[in-house]
């Protein structure tokens, strides 16, 4: 799985590259009125195997929410 941390605070998580790209593109259009390319999405995506501090620098509350949501 990979995630993208949007500057607006939204955290988008996809189990596959295709799922993540779709989520980021939908978010970009709906919230920011921006087109986001697949290449741009994958360039900023973070693998969940990366250290957790890379995912949430200075945002421990968001990390806890993320860790305890829909664990399956």
mmCIF file with all atom_site columns, C-alpha atoms in Angstrom:
data_model
loop_
_atom_site.group_PDB
_atom_site.id
_atom_site.type_symbol
_atom_site.label_atom_id
_atom_site.label_alt_id
_atom_site.label_comp_id
_atom_site.label_asym_id
_atom_site.label_entity_id
_atom_site.label_seq_id
_atom_site.pdbx_PDB_ins_code
_atom_site.Cartn_x
_atom_site.Cartn_y
_atom_site.Cartn_z
_atom_site.occupancy
_atom_site.B_iso_or_equiv
_atom_site.pdbx_formal_charge
_atom_site.auth_seq_id
_atom_site.auth_comp_id
_atom_site.auth_asym_id
_atom_site.auth_atom_id
_atom_site.pdbx_PDB_model_num
ATOM 1  C CA . UNK A 1 1  ? 0.000   0.000  0.000   1.00 0.00 ? 1  UNK A CA 1
ATOM 2  C CA . UNK A 1 2  ? 1.013   3.606  -0.597  1.00 0.00 ? 2  UNK A CA 1
ATOM 3  C CA . UNK A 1 3  ? -0.193  6.963  0.658   1.00 0.00 ? 3  UNK A CA 1
ATOM 4  C CA . UNK A 1 4  ? -0.146  10.560 -0.516  1.00 0.00 ? 4  UNK A CA 1
ATOM 5  C CA . UNK A 1 5  ? -0.282  13.353 2.044   1.00 0.00 ? 5  UNK A CA 1
ATOM 6  C CA . UNK A 1 6  ? -2.057  16.299 0.452   1.00 0.00 ? 6  UNK A CA 1
ATOM 7  C CA . UNK A 1 7  ? -0.976  19.751 1.687   1.00 0.00 ? 7  UNK A CA 1
ATOM 8  C CA . UNK A 1 8  ? -4.614  20.343 2.713   1.00 0.00 ? 8  UNK A CA 1
ATOM 9  C CA . UNK A 1 9  ? -4.255  17.601 5.325   1.00 0.00 ? 9  UNK A CA 1
ATOM 10 C CA . UNK A 1 10 ? -6.083  14.825 3.500   1.00 0.00 ? 10 UNK A CA 1
ATOM 11 C CA . UNK A 1 11 ? -4.309  11.458 3.544   1.00 0.00 ? 11 UNK A CA 1
ATOM 12 C CA . UNK A 1 12 ? -5.104  9.271  0.551   1.00 0.00 ? 12 UNK A CA 1
ATOM 13 C CA . UNK A 1 13 ? -4.306  5.564  0.758   1.00 0.00 ? 13 UNK A CA 1
ATOM 14 C CA . UNK A 1 14 ? -4.395  2.991  -2.007  1.00 0.00 ? 14 UNK A CA 1
ATOM 15 C CA . UNK A 1 15 ? -3.579  -0.689 -1.970  1.00 0.00 ? 15 UNK A CA 1
ATOM 16 C CA . UNK A 1 16 ? -2.419  -0.518 -5.598  1.00 0.00 ? 16 UNK A CA 1
ATOM 17 C CA . UNK A 1 17 ? -0.866  2.224  -7.721  1.00 0.00 ? 17 UNK A CA 1
ATOM 18 C CA . UNK A 1 18 ? -4.036  2.375  -9.826  1.00 0.00 ? 18 UNK A CA 1
ATOM 19 C CA . UNK A 1 19 ? -6.258  2.804  -6.757  1.00 0.00 ? 19 UNK A CA 1
ATOM 20 C CA . UNK A 1 20 ? -4.029  5.517  -5.301  1.00 0.00 ? 20 UNK A CA 1
ATOM 21 C CA . UNK A 1 21 ? -3.815  7.421  -8.587  1.00 0.00 ? 21 UNK A CA 1
ATOM 22 C CA . UNK A 1 22 ? -7.596  7.328  -8.932  1.00 0.00 ? 22 UNK A CA 1
ATOM 23 C CA . UNK A 1 23 ? -8.114  8.619  -5.376  1.00 0.00 ? 23 UNK A CA 1
ATOM 24 C CA . UNK A 1 24 ? -5.567  11.421 -5.777  1.00 0.00 ? 24 UNK A CA 1
ATOM 25 C CA . UNK A 1 25 ? -6.993  12.495 -9.135  1.00 0.00 ? 25 UNK A CA 1
ATOM 26 C CA . UNK A 1 26 ? -10.540 12.548 -7.744  1.00 0.00 ? 26 UNK A CA 1
ATOM 27 C CA . UNK A 1 27 ? -9.410  14.533 -4.694  1.00 0.00 ? 27 UNK A CA 1
ATOM 28 C CA . UNK A 1 28 ? -7.456  16.976 -6.859  1.00 0.00 ? 28 UNK A CA 1
ATOM 29 C CA . UNK A 1 29 ? -10.474 17.692 -9.057  1.00 0.00 ? 29 UNK A CA 1
ATOM 30 C CA . UNK A 1 30 ? -13.112 17.797 -6.324  1.00 0.00 ? 30 UNK A CA 1
ATOM 31 C CA . UNK A 1 31 ? -11.249 19.754 -3.659  1.00 0.00 ? 31 UNK A CA 1
ATOM 32 C CA . UNK A 1 32 ? -8.543  21.738 -5.453  1.00 0.00 ? 32 UNK A CA 1
ATOM 33 C CA . UNK A 1 33 ? -9.867  21.997 -9.037  1.00 0.00 ? 33 UNK A CA 1
ATOM 34 C CA . UNK A 1 34 ? -6.523  20.620 -10.259 1.00 0.00 ? 34 UNK A CA 1
ATOM 35 C CA . UNK A 1 35 ? -5.583  17.886 -12.689 1.00 0.00 ? 35 UNK A CA 1
ATOM 36 C CA . UNK A 1 36 ? -3.004  15.472 -11.265 1.00 0.00 ? 36 UNK A CA 1
ATOM 37 C CA . UNK A 1 37 ? -1.077  13.109 -13.513 1.00 0.00 ? 37 UNK A CA 1
ATOM 38 C CA . UNK A 1 38 ? -0.285  9.502  -12.714 1.00 0.00 ? 38 UNK A CA 1
ATOM 39 C CA . UNK A 1 39 ? 3.411   10.339 -12.817 1.00 0.00 ? 39 UNK A CA 1
ATOM 40 C CA . UNK A 1 40 ? 3.034   13.205 -10.327 1.00 0.00 ? 40 UNK A CA 1
ATOM 41 C CA . UNK A 1 41 ? 0.983   11.027 -7.986  1.00 0.00 ? 41 UNK A CA 1
ATOM 42 C CA . UNK A 1 42 ? 3.494   8.200  -7.949  1.00 0.00 ? 42 UNK A CA 1
ATOM 43 C CA . UNK A 1 43 ? 6.390   10.640 -7.536  1.00 0.00 ? 43 UNK A CA 1
ATOM 44 C CA . UNK A 1 44 ? 4.962   11.886 -4.214  1.00 0.00 ? 44 UNK A CA 1
ATOM 45 C CA . UNK A 1 45 ? 3.549   8.563  -3.002  1.00 0.00 ? 45 UNK A CA 1
ATOM 46 C CA . UNK A 1 46 ? 5.059   7.003  0.106   1.00 0.00 ? 46 UNK A CA 1
ATOM 47 C CA . UNK A 1 47 ? 5.186   3.241  0.612   1.00 0.00 ? 47 UNK A CA 1
ATOM 48 C CA . UNK A 1 48 ? 3.766   2.129  3.934   1.00 0.00 ? 48 UNK A CA 1
ATOM 49 C CA . UNK A 1 49 ? 6.989   0.224  4.506   1.00 0.00 ? 49 UNK A CA 1
ATOM 50 C CA . UNK A 1 50 ? 8.817   3.567  4.869   1.00 0.00 ? 50 UNK A CA 1
ATOM 51 C CA . UNK A 1 51 ? 9.465   4.704  8.448   1.00 0.00 ? 51 UNK A CA 1
ATOM 52 C CA . UNK A 1 52 ? 6.333   6.178  10.008  1.00 0.00 ? 52 UNK A CA 1
ATOM 53 C CA . UNK A 1 53 ? 8.030   9.515  10.692  1.00 0.00 ? 53 UNK A CA 1
ATOM 54 C CA . UNK A 1 54 ? 8.345   10.043 6.953   1.00 0.00 ? 54 UNK A CA 1
ATOM 55 C CA . UNK A 1 55 ? 4.591   9.732  6.667   1.00 0.00 ? 55 UNK A CA 1
ATOM 56 C CA . UNK A 1 56 ? 3.655   12.096 9.466   1.00 0.00 ? 56 UNK A CA 1
ATOM 57 C CA . UNK A 1 57 ? 6.421   14.488 10.458  1.00 0.00 ? 57 UNK A CA 1
ATOM 58 C CA . UNK A 1 58 ? 5.180   16.443 13.456  1.00 0.00 ? 58 UNK A CA 1
ATOM 59 C CA . UNK A 1 59 ? 1.628   15.083 13.237  1.00 0.00 ? 59 UNK A CA 1
ATOM 60 C CA . UNK A 1 60 ? 1.352   12.274 15.817  1.00 0.00 ? 60 UNK A CA 1
ATOM 61 C CA . UNK A 1 61 ? -2.435  12.594 16.137  1.00 0.00 ? 61 UNK A CA 1
ATOM 62 C CA . UNK A 1 62 ? -2.874  11.961 12.414  1.00 0.00 ? 62 UNK A CA 1
ATOM 63 C CA . UNK A 1 63 ? -0.523  8.999  12.665  1.00 0.00 ? 63 UNK A CA 1
ATOM 64 C CA . UNK A 1 64 ? -2.645  7.402  15.391  1.00 0.00 ? 64 UNK A CA 1
ATOM 65 C CA . UNK A 1 65 ? -5.838  7.936  13.408  1.00 0.00 ? 65 UNK A CA 1
ATOM 66 C CA . UNK A 1 66 ? -4.202  6.420  10.331  1.00 0.00 ? 66 UNK A CA 1
ATOM 67 C CA . UNK A 1 67 ? -2.768  3.423  12.158  1.00 0.00 ? 67 UNK A CA 1
ATOM 68 C CA . UNK A 1 68 ? -6.039  2.441  13.785  1.00 0.00 ? 68 UNK A CA 1
ATOM 69 C CA . UNK A 1 69 ? -8.378  2.846  10.823  1.00 0.00 ? 69 UNK A CA 1
ATOM 70 C CA . UNK A 1 70 ? -9.636  -0.164 8.932   1.00 0.00 ? 70 UNK A CA 1
ATOM 71 C CA . UNK A 1 71 ? -6.819  -2.564 9.728   1.00 0.00 ? 71 UNK A CA 1
ATOM 72 C CA . UNK A 1 72 ? -7.498  -5.690 7.748   1.00 0.00 ? 72 UNK A CA 1
#
